[in-house]
PDB file of C-alpha atoms in Angstrom:
ATOM      1  CA  MET L 568      -8.656  -8.354 -11.301  1.00 37.00           C
ATOM      2  CA  GLY L 569      -5.008  -9.093 -10.556  1.00 41.00           C
ATOM      3  CA  GLY L 570      -3.548 -11.329  -7.890  1.00 42.00           C
ATOM      4  CA  SER L 571      -4.154 -14.974  -8.722  1.00 42.00           C
ATOM      5  CA  GLN L 572      -4.969 -17.730  -6.274  1.00 43.00           C
ATOM      6  CA  ALA L 573      -1.554 -19.211  -7.129  1.00 40.00           C
ATOM      7  CA  GLU L 574       0.104 -16.023  -5.902  1.00 44.00           C
ATOM      8  CA  ARG L 575      -1.816 -16.285  -2.654  1.00 44.00           C
ATOM      9  CA  ARG L 576      -0.747 -19.910  -2.178  1.00 43.00           C
ATOM     10  CA  ARG L 577       2.882 -18.926  -2.692  1.00 44.00           C
ATOM     11  CA  ALA L 578       2.487 -16.458   0.185  1.00 48.00           C
ATOM     12  CA  GLY L 579       1.823 -19.424   2.464  1.00 52.00           C
ATOM     13  CA  SER L 580      -1.175 -20.802   4.349  1.00 84.00           C
ATOM     14  CA  PRO L 581      -0.593 -18.717   7.521  1.00 94.00           C
ATOM     15  CA  VAL L 582      -1.235 -15.595   5.448  1.00 96.00           C
ATOM     16  CA  ASP L 583      -4.390 -17.040   3.903  1.00 96.00           C
ATOM     17  CA  ALA L 584      -5.677 -18.116   7.328  1.00 96.00           C
ATOM     18  CA  TYR L 585      -4.880 -14.694   8.790  1.00 97.00           C
ATOM     19  CA  LEU L 586      -6.670 -12.814   6.007  1.00 98.00           C
ATOM     20  CA  ALA L 587      -9.698 -15.090   6.288  1.00 97.00           C
ATOM     21  CA  GLU L 588      -9.917 -14.417  10.031  1.00 98.00           C
ATOM     22  CA  LEU L 589      -9.414 -10.673   9.506  1.00 98.00           C
ATOM     23  CA  ALA L 590     -12.310 -10.672   7.033  1.00 98.00           C
ATOM     24  CA  GLU L 591     -14.508 -12.703   9.386  1.00 98.00           C
ATOM     25  CA  ARG L 592     -13.884 -10.200  12.177  1.00 98.00           C
ATOM     26  CA  ALA L 593     -14.839  -7.413   9.781  1.00 98.00           C
ATOM     27  CA  ARG L 594     -18.159  -9.193   9.156  1.00 98.00           C
ATOM     28  CA  THR L 595     -18.759  -9.630  12.878  1.00 98.00           C
ATOM     29  CA  VAL L 596     -18.226  -5.958  13.715  1.00 98.00           C
ATOM     30  CA  LEU L 597     -19.684  -4.365  10.592  1.00 98.00           C
ATOM     31  CA  GLY L 598     -22.496  -6.706   9.615  1.00 97.00           C
ATOM     32  CA  GLY L 599     -24.431  -5.315   6.668  1.00 97.00           C
ATOM     33  CA  GLN L 600     -22.165  -2.276   6.443  1.00 98.00           C
ATOM     34  CA  LEU L 601     -19.345  -4.399   5.019  1.00 98.00           C
ATOM     35  CA  VAL L 602     -18.953  -4.008   1.249  1.00 98.00           C
ATOM     36  CA  GLY L 603     -15.638  -5.770   0.673  1.00 98.00           C
ATOM     37  CA  VAL L 604     -12.190  -6.712   1.944  1.00 98.00           C
ATOM     38  CA  TYR L 605      -9.258  -6.452  -0.472  1.00 98.00           C
ATOM     39  CA  ALA L 606      -5.606  -7.484  -0.232  1.00 98.00           C
ATOM     40  CA  GLY L 607      -3.217  -5.219  -2.094  1.00 97.00           C
ATOM     41  CA  GLY L 608       0.449  -4.323  -1.949  1.00 95.00           C
ATOM     42  CA  SER L 609       3.142  -6.923  -2.463  1.00 94.00           C
ATOM     43  CA  LEU L 610       0.734  -9.841  -2.017  1.00 96.00           C
ATOM     44  CA  ALA L 611      -1.510  -8.722  -4.880  1.00 96.00           C
ATOM     45  CA  LEU L 612       1.489  -7.802  -7.038  1.00 95.00           C
ATOM     46  CA  GLY L 613       3.105 -11.227  -6.639  1.00 92.00           C
ATOM     47  CA  ALA L 614       6.089  -9.900  -4.663  1.00 91.00           C
ATOM     48  CA  TYR L 615       5.223 -10.970  -1.107  1.00 93.00           C
ATOM     49  CA  GLU L 616       8.246 -12.205   0.883  1.00 89.00           C
ATOM     50  CA  GLN L 617       7.558 -14.015   4.148  1.00 86.00           C
ATOM     51  CA  GLY L 618       9.274 -12.292   7.052  1.00 81.00           C
ATOM     52  CA  ARG L 619      10.024  -9.131   5.090  1.00 83.00           C
ATOM     53  CA  SER L 620       6.818  -7.902   3.472  1.00 90.00           C
ATOM     54  CA  ASP L 621       3.860  -6.179   5.080  1.00 94.00           C
ATOM     55  CA  LEU L 622       0.271  -7.146   4.397  1.00 97.00           C
ATOM     56  CA  ASP L 623      -1.749  -4.333   2.835  1.00 97.00           C
ATOM     57  CA  VAL L 624      -5.515  -4.556   3.215  1.00 98.00           C
ATOM     58  CA  ALA L 625      -8.372  -2.215   2.307  1.00 98.00           C
ATOM     59  CA  VAL L 626     -11.844  -2.614   3.808  1.00 98.00           C
ATOM     60  CA  VAL L 627     -14.773  -0.838   2.180  1.00 98.00           C
ATOM     61  CA  VAL L 628     -17.935  -0.005   4.131  1.00 98.00           C
ATOM     62  CA  SER L 629     -21.286   1.258   2.917  1.00 98.00           C
ATOM     63  CA  ASP L 630     -21.330   4.466   4.977  1.00 97.00           C
ATOM     64  CA  ALA L 631     -19.156   6.544   7.293  1.00 97.00           C
ATOM     65  CA  LEU L 632     -18.493   4.759  10.585  1.00 98.00           C
ATOM     66  CA  GLU L 633     -19.182   5.949  14.082  1.00 97.00           C
ATOM     67  CA  ARG L 634     -16.162   6.222  16.343  1.00 97.00           C
ATOM     68  CA  ARG L 635     -17.269   3.253  18.432  1.00 97.00           C
ATOM     69  CA  ALA L 636     -17.227   0.982  15.377  1.00 98.00           C
ATOM     70  CA  LYS L 637     -13.740   2.189  14.477  1.00 98.00           C
ATOM     71  CA  GLU L 638     -12.515   1.462  17.989  1.00 98.00           C
ATOM     72  CA  GLN L 639     -14.055  -2.023  17.841  1.00 98.00           C
ATOM     73  CA  LEU L 640     -12.247  -2.719  14.579  1.00 98.00           C
ATOM     74  CA  VAL L 641      -8.927  -1.615  16.066  1.00 98.00           C
ATOM     75  CA  ALA L 642      -9.532  -3.877  19.061  1.00 98.00           C
ATOM     76  CA  VAL L 643     -10.230  -7.009  16.984  1.00 98.00           C
ATOM     77  CA  TRP L 644      -7.507  -6.424  14.356  1.00 98.00           C
ATOM     78  CA  ARG L 645      -4.539  -5.174  16.350  1.00 98.00           C
ATOM     79  CA  HIS L 646      -1.601  -7.579  16.575  1.00 98.00           C
ATOM     80  CA  GLU L 647      -2.220  -8.400  20.232  1.00 98.00           C
ATOM     81  CA  ALA L 648      -5.698  -9.703  19.360  1.00 98.00           C
ATOM     82  CA  LEU L 649      -4.929 -11.172  15.912  1.00 98.00           C
ATOM     83  CA  PRO L 650      -1.197 -11.888  15.471  1.00 98.00           C
ATOM     84  CA  CYS L 651      -0.038 -10.911  12.003  1.00 97.00           C
ATOM     85  CA  PRO L 652       2.212 -13.498  10.315  1.00 96.00           C
ATOM     86  CA  ALA L 653       3.875 -10.803   8.214  1.00 95.00           C
ATOM     87  CA  ARG L 654       6.155  -7.995   9.358  1.00 94.00           C
ATOM     88  CA  GLY L 655       3.024  -5.997   9.960  1.00 97.00           C
ATOM     89  CA  LEU L 656      -0.452  -5.077   8.786  1.00 98.00           C
ATOM     90  CA  GLU L 657      -1.241  -1.818   7.008  1.00 98.00           C
ATOM     91  CA  LEU L 658      -5.028  -1.607   6.827  1.00 98.00           C
ATOM     92  CA  VAL L 659      -7.268   1.216   5.671  1.00 98.00           C
ATOM     93  CA  VAL L 660     -11.049   1.395   5.962  1.00 98.00           C
ATOM     94  CA  TYR L 661     -12.858   3.532   3.370  1.00 98.00           C
ATOM     95  CA  SER L 662     -16.480   4.358   2.735  1.00 98.00           C
ATOM     96  CA  ARG L 663     -17.867   3.213  -0.607  1.00 98.00           C
ATOM     97  CA  GLU L 664     -18.474   6.840  -1.534  1.00 98.00           C
ATOM     98  CA  ALA L 665     -14.814   7.698  -0.954  1.00 97.00           C
ATOM     99  CA  VAL L 666     -13.406   4.913  -3.153  1.00 98.00           C
ATOM    100  CA  ALA L 667     -15.993   5.573  -5.872  1.00 98.00           C
ATOM    101  CA  SER L 668     -15.134   9.270  -6.111  1.00 96.00           C
ATOM    102  CA  GLY L 669     -12.050   8.959  -8.305  1.00 96.00           C
ATOM    103  CA  GLY L 670     -10.359  11.619  -6.189  1.00 96.00           C
ATOM    104  CA  VAL L 671      -6.912  11.680  -4.602  1.00 96.00           C
ATOM    105  CA  GLU L 672      -7.865  12.800  -1.097  1.00 95.00           C
ATOM    106  CA  ALA L 673      -6.961  10.410   1.751  1.00 95.00           C
ATOM    107  CA  ASP L 674     -10.612  10.373   2.911  1.00 95.00           C
ATOM    108  CA  PHE L 675     -10.396   7.246   5.085  1.00 98.00           C
ATOM    109  CA  GLU L 676     -12.425   6.052   8.053  1.00 98.00           C
ATOM    110  CA  LEU L 677      -9.539   4.246   9.774  1.00 98.00           C
ATOM    111  CA  ASN L 678      -5.821   3.897   9.086  1.00 98.00           C
ATOM    112  CA  LEU L 679      -4.319   1.058  11.143  1.00 98.00           C
ATOM    113  CA  ASN L 680      -0.704  -0.095  11.387  1.00 98.00           C
ATOM    114  CA  THR L 681       0.036  -3.011  13.682  1.00 98.00           C
ATOM    115  CA  GLY L 682       2.463  -5.926  13.849  1.00 97.00           C
ATOM    116  CA  ARG L 683       5.503  -7.457  15.498  1.00 94.00           C
ATOM    117  CA  ALA L 684       7.917  -5.210  13.580  1.00 93.00           C
ATOM    118  CA  MET L 685       5.716  -2.176  12.997  1.00 95.00           C
ATOM    119  CA  PRO L 686       4.968   0.748  15.309  1.00 95.00           C
ATOM    120  CA  PHE L 687       1.292   0.735  16.258  1.00 97.00           C
ATOM    121  CA  ARG L 688      -0.905   3.557  15.074  1.00 97.00           C
ATOM    122  CA  ALA L 689      -4.626   3.984  14.613  1.00 98.00           C
ATOM    123  CA  ASP L 690      -5.755   7.162  12.865  1.00 97.00           C
ATOM    124  CA  PHE L 691      -9.376   8.223  12.591  1.00 97.00           C
ATOM    125  CA  GLU L 692      -8.378  11.279  10.570  1.00 93.00           C
ATOM    126  CA  LEU L 693      -5.333  12.183   8.491  1.00 90.00           C
ATOM    127  CA  ASP L 694      -2.079  12.906  10.300  1.00 89.00           C
ATOM    128  CA  PRO L 695      -0.081  15.150   7.916  1.00 85.00           C
ATOM    129  CA  ALA L 696       3.116  13.379   8.978  1.00 81.00           C
ATOM    130  CA  ILE L 697       2.125  10.185   7.134  1.00 86.00           C
ATOM    131  CA  GLY L 698       1.419  11.879   3.793  1.00 84.00           C
ATOM    132  CA  SER L 699      -1.955  11.854   2.059  1.00 90.00           C
ATOM    133  CA  HIS L 700      -0.499  10.795  -1.308  1.00 92.00           C
ATOM    134  CA  TRP L 701       0.022   7.141  -0.317  1.00 94.00           C
ATOM    135  CA  PHE L 702      -3.718   6.509  -0.059  1.00 97.00           C
ATOM    136  CA  ALA L 703      -4.498   7.482  -3.657  1.00 96.00           C
ATOM    137  CA  ILE L 704      -1.555   5.439  -4.956  1.00 96.00           C
ATOM    138  CA  ASP L 705      -2.702   2.419  -2.953  1.00 96.00           C
ATOM    139  CA  ARG L 706      -6.272   2.749  -4.251  1.00 97.00           C
ATOM    140  CA  ALA L 707      -5.023   2.907  -7.842  1.00 97.00           C
ATOM    141  CA  ILE L 708      -3.024  -0.284  -7.324  1.00 97.00           C
ATOM    142  CA  LEU L 709      -5.991  -1.947  -5.615  1.00 98.00           C
ATOM    143  CA  ARG L 710      -8.281  -1.195  -8.555  1.00 97.00           C
ATOM    144  CA  ASP L 711      -5.931  -2.935 -10.982  1.00 96.00           C
ATOM    145  CA  HIS L 712      -4.487  -5.751  -8.870  1.00 97.00           C
ATOM    146  CA  ALA L 713      -6.377  -6.379  -5.625  1.00 98.00           C
ATOM    147  CA  ILE L 714      -7.330  -9.828  -4.385  1.00 97.00           C
ATOM    148  CA  ALA L 715     -10.990  -9.690  -3.357  1.00 98.00           C
ATOM    149  CA  LEU L 716     -11.269 -11.578  -0.065  1.00 98.00           C
ATOM    150  CA  VAL L 717     -14.899 -10.513   0.421  1.00 97.00           C
ATOM    151  CA  GLY L 718     -17.180  -8.645  -1.926  1.00 98.00           C
ATOM    152  CA  PRO L 719     -17.245  -7.752  -5.619  1.00 98.00           C
ATOM    153  CA  PRO L 720     -14.141  -7.335  -7.811  1.00 98.00           C
ATOM    154  CA  ALA L 721     -12.070  -4.316  -6.864  1.00 98.00           C
ATOM    155  CA  ALA L 722     -12.628  -2.659 -10.239  1.00 97.00           C
ATOM    156  CA  ASP L 723     -16.355  -2.576  -9.453  1.00 98.00           C
ATOM    157  CA  VAL L 724     -15.739  -0.722  -6.181  1.00 98.00           C
ATOM    158  CA  PHE L 725     -12.643   1.445  -6.649  1.00 98.00           C
ATOM    159  CA  ALA L 726     -13.109   4.120  -9.299  1.00 98.00           C
ATOM    160  CA  ALA L 727     -10.360   4.889 -11.765  1.00 97.00           C
ATOM    161  CA  ILE L 728      -8.400   7.974 -10.716  1.00 97.00           C
ATOM    162  CA  PRO L 729      -7.607  10.299 -13.645  1.00 97.00           C
ATOM    163  CA  ARG L 730      -3.993   9.955 -14.721  1.00 96.00           C
ATOM    164  CA  GLU L 731      -3.224  13.672 -14.356  1.00 96.00           C
ATOM    165  CA  LEU L 732      -4.335  13.536 -10.718  1.00 96.00           C
ATOM    166  CA  LEU L 733      -2.332  10.377 -10.066  1.00 96.00           C
ATOM    167  CA  LEU L 734       0.785  11.899 -11.591  1.00 96.00           C
ATOM    168  CA  SER L 735       0.480  14.788  -9.161  1.00 96.00           C
ATOM    169  CA  VAL L 736       0.351  12.500  -6.120  1.00 95.00           C
ATOM    170  CA  VAL L 737       3.148  10.303  -7.502  1.00 95.00           C
ATOM    171  CA  ALA L 738       5.283  13.430  -7.733  1.00 95.00           C
ATOM    172  CA  GLU L 739       4.221  14.376  -4.210  1.00 94.00           C
ATOM    173  CA  SER L 740       5.398  10.978  -2.948  1.00 92.00           C
ATOM    174  CA  LEU L 741       8.882  11.781  -4.241  1.00 93.00           C
ATOM    175  CA  ARG L 742       8.846  15.240  -2.657  1.00 92.00           C
ATOM    176  CA  TRP L 743       7.875  13.537   0.613  1.00 90.00           C
ATOM    177  CA  HIS L 744      11.042  11.434   0.389  1.00 85.00           C
ATOM    178  CA  GLU L 745      13.087  14.560  -0.345  1.00 81.00           C
ATOM    179  CA  GLY L 746      11.908  15.986   2.965  1.00 70.00           C
ATOM    180  CA  GLY L 747      13.125  12.936   4.911  1.00 65.00           C
ATOM    181  CA  ASP L 748      16.130  12.862   7.187  1.00 60.00           C
ATOM    182  CA  ALA L 749      17.933   9.973   5.468  1.00 67.00           C
ATOM    183  CA  LEU L 750      17.030   8.611   2.063  1.00 86.00           C
ATOM    184  CA  GLY L 751      17.706   4.951   1.367  1.00 93.00           C
ATOM    185  CA  ASP L 752      16.646   1.965  -0.701  1.00 94.00           C
ATOM    186  CA  ASP L 753      12.913   2.500  -0.149  1.00 92.00           C
ATOM    187  CA  ALA L 754      13.126   6.029  -1.570  1.00 94.00           C
ATOM    188  CA  VAL L 755      15.056   4.814  -4.622  1.00 96.00           C
ATOM    189  CA  LEU L 756      12.685   1.929  -5.322  1.00 95.00           C
ATOM    190  CA  ASN L 757       9.606   4.097  -4.782  1.00 94.00           C
ATOM    191  CA  ALA L 758      11.110   6.502  -7.325  1.00 96.00           C
ATOM    192  CA  CYS L 759      11.495   3.549  -9.718  1.00 97.00           C
ATOM    193  CA  ARG L 760       7.835   2.662  -9.186  1.00 96.00           C
ATOM    194  CA  ALA L 761       6.875   6.287  -9.835  1.00 96.00           C
ATOM    195  CA  LEU L 762       8.919   6.347 -13.041  1.00 97.00           C
ATOM    196  CA  ARG L 763       7.347   3.115 -14.252  1.00 97.00           C
ATOM    197  CA  TYR L 764       3.868   4.515 -13.752  1.00 97.00           C
ATOM    198  CA  ALA L 765       4.734   7.870 -15.317  1.00 96.00           C
ATOM    199  CA  LEU L 766       6.558   6.483 -18.349  1.00 96.00           C
ATOM    200  CA  ALA L 767       4.867   3.115 -18.951  1.00 96.00           C
ATOM    201  CA  ASP L 768       1.476   3.544 -17.228  1.00 95.00           C
ATOM    202  CA  GLU L 769       2.132   0.365 -15.197  1.00 95.00           C
ATOM    203  CA  TRP L 770       1.972  -0.318 -11.467  1.00 96.00           C
ATOM    204  CA  SER L 771       4.308  -2.885  -9.977  1.00 95.00           C
ATOM    205  CA  SER L 772       5.992  -3.764  -6.713  1.00 95.00           C
ATOM    206  CA  LYS L 773       8.983  -1.630  -5.799  1.00 93.00           C
ATOM    207  CA  PRO L 774      11.552  -4.411  -6.447  1.00 94.00           C
ATOM    208  CA  ALA L 775       9.970  -5.162  -9.830  1.00 96.00           C
ATOM    209  CA  ALA L 776      10.099  -1.447 -10.638  1.00 97.00           C
ATOM    210  CA  GLY L 777      13.781  -1.444  -9.710  1.00 97.00           C
ATOM    211  CA  ARG L 778      14.455  -4.269 -12.153  1.00 96.00           C
ATOM    212  CA  TRP L 779      12.415  -2.402 -14.774  1.00 97.00           C
ATOM    213  CA  ALA L 780      14.599   0.681 -14.220  1.00 96.00           C
ATOM    214  CA  LEU L 781      17.769  -1.396 -14.587  1.00 96.00           C
ATOM    215  CA  ASP L 782      16.609  -2.572 -18.015  1.00 94.00           C
ATOM    216  CA  ARG L 783      16.319   1.090 -19.033  1.00 92.00           C
ATOM    217  CA  ASP L 784      19.662   2.228 -17.612  1.00 89.00           C
ATOM    218  CA  PHE L 785      18.241   4.659 -15.067  1.00 90.00           C
ATOM    219  CA  ASP L 786      21.354   5.215 -12.903  1.00 90.00           C
ATOM    220  CA  THR L 787      21.998   1.502 -12.696  1.00 94.00           C
ATOM    221  CA  GLU L 788      24.537   1.715  -9.880  1.00 96.00           C
ATOM    222  CA  THR L 789      22.112   3.407  -7.510  1.00 96.00           C
ATOM    223  CA  VAL L 790      19.260   1.053  -8.421  1.00 97.00           C
ATOM    224  CA  LYS L 791      21.523  -1.999  -8.009  1.00 97.00           C
ATOM    225  CA  ALA L 792      22.599  -0.675  -4.595  1.00 97.00           C
ATOM    226  CA  ALA L 793      18.952  -0.190  -3.565  1.00 96.00           C
ATOM    227  CA  LEU L 794      17.978  -3.717  -4.609  1.00 96.00           C
ATOM    228  CA  ALA L 795      21.019  -5.131  -2.805  1.00 96.00           C
ATOM    229  CA  ALA L 796      20.221  -3.133   0.347  1.00 94.00           C
ATOM    230  CA  ARG L 797      16.690  -4.508   0.298  1.00 90.00           C
ATOM    231  CA  ASP L 798      18.213  -8.007   0.305  1.00 88.00           C
ATOM    232  CA  GLY L 799      20.391  -7.225   3.326  1.00 89.00           C
ATOM    233  CA  GLY L 800      23.323  -5.491   1.672  1.00 94.00           C
ATOM    234  CA  PRO L 801      24.896  -2.214   2.765  1.00 96.00           C
ATOM    235  CA  PRO L 802      22.710   0.898   2.895  1.00 94.00           C
ATOM    236  CA  VAL L 803      22.403   3.124  -0.150  1.00 95.00           C
ATOM    237  CA  ASP L 804      24.464   6.285   0.061  1.00 94.00           C
ATOM    238  CA  PRO L 805      21.925   8.989   1.048  1.00 93.00           C
ATOM    239  CA  ALA L 806      23.407  11.519  -1.368  1.00 93.00           C
ATOM    240  CA  ARG L 807      23.051   9.092  -4.274  1.00 94.00           C
ATOM    241  CA  ALA L 808      19.513   8.244  -3.211  1.00 94.00           C
ATOM    242  CA  ALA L 809      18.612  11.947  -3.026  1.00 94.00           C
ATOM    243  CA  ALA L 810      20.039  12.565  -6.480  1.00 94.00           C
ATOM    244  CA  PHE L 811      18.090   9.632  -7.911  1.00 95.00           C
ATOM    245  CA  VAL L 812      14.811  10.831  -6.384  1.00 95.00           C
ATOM    246  CA  ALA L 813      15.427  14.358  -7.697  1.00 94.00           C
ATOM    247  CA  SER L 814      16.158  12.992 -11.181  1.00 94.00           C
ATOM    248  CA  ALA L 815      12.991  10.883 -11.153  1.00 95.00           C
ATOM    249  CA  LEU L 816      10.946  13.889 -10.046  1.00 94.00           C
ATOM    250  CA  SER L 817      12.314  15.960 -12.930  1.00 94.00           C
ATOM    251  CA  ARG L 818      11.242  13.238 -15.407  1.00 92.00           C
ATOM    252  CA  ILE L 819       7.713  13.168 -13.975  1.00 87.00           C
TER     253      ILE L 819
END
């Protein structure tokens, strides 16, 4: 299991306290239905930046939830009830059956976004606008790197997704960017992450994937611009970003 305690301490005690309270509220609402609570994303990958990063959390439950339970979870976790110290919280609740399937379907019980710098949304079923591919990618990263806040190690709960299926959703994530109105640094760095998985079979944070791409001379000017934009520099030229995403898709 990835994500050491040292990495969590570097994130800062407000994050640890927040995650502990989030997990305790999960216990209160779910009781014996709670299987585990797992931190993923930048925190698990050692790339969390206070004030900039989101917190990514997956909660696994024993069985499908009734709507009332989902509404109770939204009520106790939303930013107004539990202020998030990060930019925002991206939390997904799955049934144990869903995460053990090894499939790439979204198949969630609740998808919650909330925070001081994040538009609120609470989905009880998939909204096509958000893209189903992100859920499979997140579960793959959780299996390899998650910090188990409650419950067994993530690798004991999240099944491995076959590589050929993951490659298809990684490619779909790049097509999703191609359909956007304005491509920028996030699209470029997600393409770097996709390339790193496709070519090296490694998951990493987006900035780390950008640095990996620089070492391999993948359009270094565009990648440098994306990394600089992420650190507050000027935006990436959308045409260059689109070309980079298209090139990455052709490699995958």
